[in-house]
Amino acid sequence: MTRIGANIKKIRTAKGLSQLAFAELFELTRGNISSYEENRAEPRLETALRIANYFCIPLEAFITRTLTINEILQFNGDKLLEEEQRLLQMQLRQVPFLSETIFLKASYREIKFTDLEMFPKLTLPEMNYHSLLAVSYQSNMAHHSSYSLYQPRDVLVFEAVSEENIHLCIGKQGLFLTDLELILGNFEWQDELLLLVLNELRKLPVKPGPEAGFWKLVAVYQHLT
C-alpha cells in the first residue's frame, strides 16, 4: 500500500485546505479525497503526479513514505525541477489527456475539444511520435463499432495525422476532433480517398495538416479494475 492517503491529509493540514477545497484543485470530489485518506481507494497515477507536482513534492516521496508537515512546508520549486529531470531521465513524456471530466466539460460547451493546452497531462513512456493525445475511452463517445472491444476508461493514445504518415493510416482506428465534437472511427480507402468512417452515413475525407484534427491510434493502455 502506498502512503498517498496519509500524505494528502498531511498536505491539507499544512496548507489549511478542506477536503472539498483540495478536491476542486484537481477536478475530484470530496468523496474521492475522503476515500484516499481512509485508504479505501487510491488515485490513478496521473492524479498522484498532478498532486505531487502542484505542491512541488517529489513523486517517489509522495507515494512511498509518510511525509511530515515540516517536510511538506519545506518543499519548493527546486523539488519540482528535480522531479521533471527525473522524468526525462526515465524517458517519460507528458501528453495532453482528454479525461472523463474534460470530455464532460467539452460536451457541455464549457471548453473546446481542441483546447489541448487546458487538458491535464498524462505521463507515458516515451514514444517515437510527434504530436500525441491521450483519450480516456467512454462508451457515449461517437464511435465506430470496432471500438466495442475497449472498456470505459481504457486510455487510447493518438498521433496527429500528417502528410508523412497518412499512408500508415489505412485500416487503422482514428480520431476526428473539432472545437465541438469528437468522433472515433476507422480509416478506410474508398474511391481513391482516405476516409475516417464512423458508419455508413458518416464518412469524413482526411485532410492532413496542423489544423485538420485527424489523429491515428498508436497505443492502448487497458484500465484494470
XYZ file of N, CA, C and O in Angstrom, residues 44 97-100 103 134-158 173 175 182-185 217 220-221 223:
164
model
N -5.448 7.464 -9.367
C -4.675 6.981 -10.509
C -3.330 7.682 -10.550
O -3.146 8.739 -9.940
N -4.244 15.020 -21.948
C -5.118 13.900 -21.593
C -6.567 14.348 -21.594
O -6.977 15.168 -20.762
N -7.355 13.810 -22.521
C -8.781 14.078 -22.570
C -9.460 13.094 -21.621
O -9.832 11.998 -22.005
N -9.579 13.512 -20.372
C -10.124 12.654 -19.321
C -11.646 12.649 -19.365
O -12.268 13.370 -20.152
N -12.263 11.857 -18.479
C -13.722 11.839 -18.397
C -14.266 13.222 -18.068
O -15.281 13.654 -18.627
N -13.964 15.499 -21.121
C -14.971 15.121 -22.120
C -16.339 15.687 -21.735
O -17.072 16.214 -22.581
N -3.825 11.694 -25.527
C -4.364 10.535 -24.811
C -5.839 10.785 -24.512
O -6.224 11.892 -24.121
N -6.660 9.751 -24.706
C -8.110 9.879 -24.517
C -8.599 8.754 -23.618
O -8.310 7.579 -23.864
N -9.322 9.107 -22.569
C -9.975 8.103 -21.731
C -11.264 7.682 -22.447
O -12.205 8.469 -22.572
N -11.306 6.447 -22.932
C -12.437 5.990 -23.751
C -13.721 5.950 -22.932
O -13.751 5.462 -21.800
N -14.791 6.482 -23.526
C -16.121 6.447 -22.925
C -17.099 5.888 -23.954
O -17.055 6.266 -25.125
N -17.988 5.004 -23.515
C -18.907 4.359 -24.452
C -19.903 5.339 -25.060
O -20.508 5.047 -26.097
N -20.081 6.520 -24.444
C -21.011 7.501 -25.009
C -20.351 8.425 -26.017
O -20.985 9.349 -26.526
N -19.071 8.196 -26.335
C -18.433 8.922 -27.423
C -18.960 8.396 -28.750
O -19.245 7.193 -28.880
N -19.098 9.269 -29.745
C -19.478 8.807 -31.078
C -18.369 7.905 -31.590
O -17.218 8.329 -31.706
N -18.694 6.619 -31.883
C -17.628 5.692 -32.234
C -18.078 4.641 -33.235
O -19.256 4.285 -33.314
N -17.103 4.156 -34.004
C -17.291 3.045 -34.932
C -17.470 1.762 -34.129
O -16.980 1.641 -32.997
N -18.160 0.800 -34.701
C -18.425 -0.460 -33.989
C -17.150 -1.201 -33.600
O -17.147 -1.993 -32.656
N -16.038 -0.937 -34.289
C -14.778 -1.613 -33.971
C -14.249 -1.218 -32.591
O -13.386 -1.908 -32.033
N -14.751 -0.119 -32.032
C -14.290 0.331 -30.716
C -14.970 -0.416 -29.570
O -14.658 -0.177 -28.401
N -15.877 -1.342 -29.893
C -16.583 -2.076 -28.840
C -15.658 -2.994 -28.049
O -16.029 -3.461 -26.970
N -14.447 -3.279 -28.560
C -13.515 -4.110 -27.821
C -12.876 -3.377 -26.651
O -12.255 -3.983 -25.785
N -13.016 -2.052 -26.585
C -12.425 -1.284 -25.492
C -13.426 -1.115 -24.358
O -14.639 -1.119 -24.571
N -12.897 -0.955 -23.157
C -13.718 -0.756 -21.980
C -13.646 0.708 -21.542
O -12.651 1.392 -21.804
N -14.707 1.216 -20.882
C -14.637 2.578 -20.359
C -13.392 2.782 -19.500
O -13.025 1.919 -18.704
N -12.727 3.909 -19.718
C -11.525 4.349 -19.012
C -10.244 3.690 -19.530
O -9.174 3.962 -19.013
N -10.345 2.823 -20.562
C -9.117 2.452 -21.274
C -8.542 3.738 -21.865
O -9.289 4.625 -22.290
N -7.220 3.858 -21.876
C -6.586 5.060 -22.410
C -6.093 4.780 -23.825
O -5.270 3.890 -24.045
N -6.629 5.532 -24.785
C -6.246 5.404 -26.182
C -5.315 6.565 -26.527
O -5.643 7.720 -26.252
N -4.166 6.253 -27.117
C -3.177 7.281 -27.440
C -3.132 7.453 -28.956
O -2.940 6.484 -29.700
N -3.303 8.688 -29.403
C -3.381 9.004 -30.827
C -2.238 9.927 -31.235
O -1.792 10.772 -30.458
N -7.526 2.457 -36.692
C -8.521 3.239 -35.974
C -8.019 4.667 -35.799
O -6.806 4.901 -35.747
N -9.210 9.150 -34.843
C -9.993 10.133 -34.114
C -10.122 11.398 -34.961
O -9.172 11.807 -35.620
N -16.124 15.129 -31.013
C -15.089 14.094 -31.035
C -15.703 12.846 -31.650
O -16.786 12.421 -31.238
N -15.013 12.271 -32.642
C -15.513 11.082 -33.336
C -14.408 10.040 -33.395
O -13.280 10.340 -33.794
N -14.727 8.820 -33.020
C -13.801 7.692 -33.106
C -14.230 6.817 -34.280
O -15.351 6.301 -34.298
N -13.341 6.675 -35.265
C -13.718 5.922 -36.458
C -12.600 5.037 -36.971
O -11.581 4.833 -36.305
N -4.638 6.098 -34.090
C -4.406 5.342 -32.859
C -3.041 4.651 -32.931
O -2.752 3.924 -33.876
N -2.631 1.616 -26.783
C -3.791 1.452 -25.901
C -3.289 0.978 -24.537
O -2.475 0.052 -24.446
N -3.767 1.636 -23.479
C -3.464 1.224 -22.116
C -4.772 0.786 -21.463
O -5.704 1.576 -21.314
N -7.459 -0.206 -18.775
C -7.780 0.144 -17.386
C -8.174 -1.138 -16.646
O -9.097 -1.830 -17.034
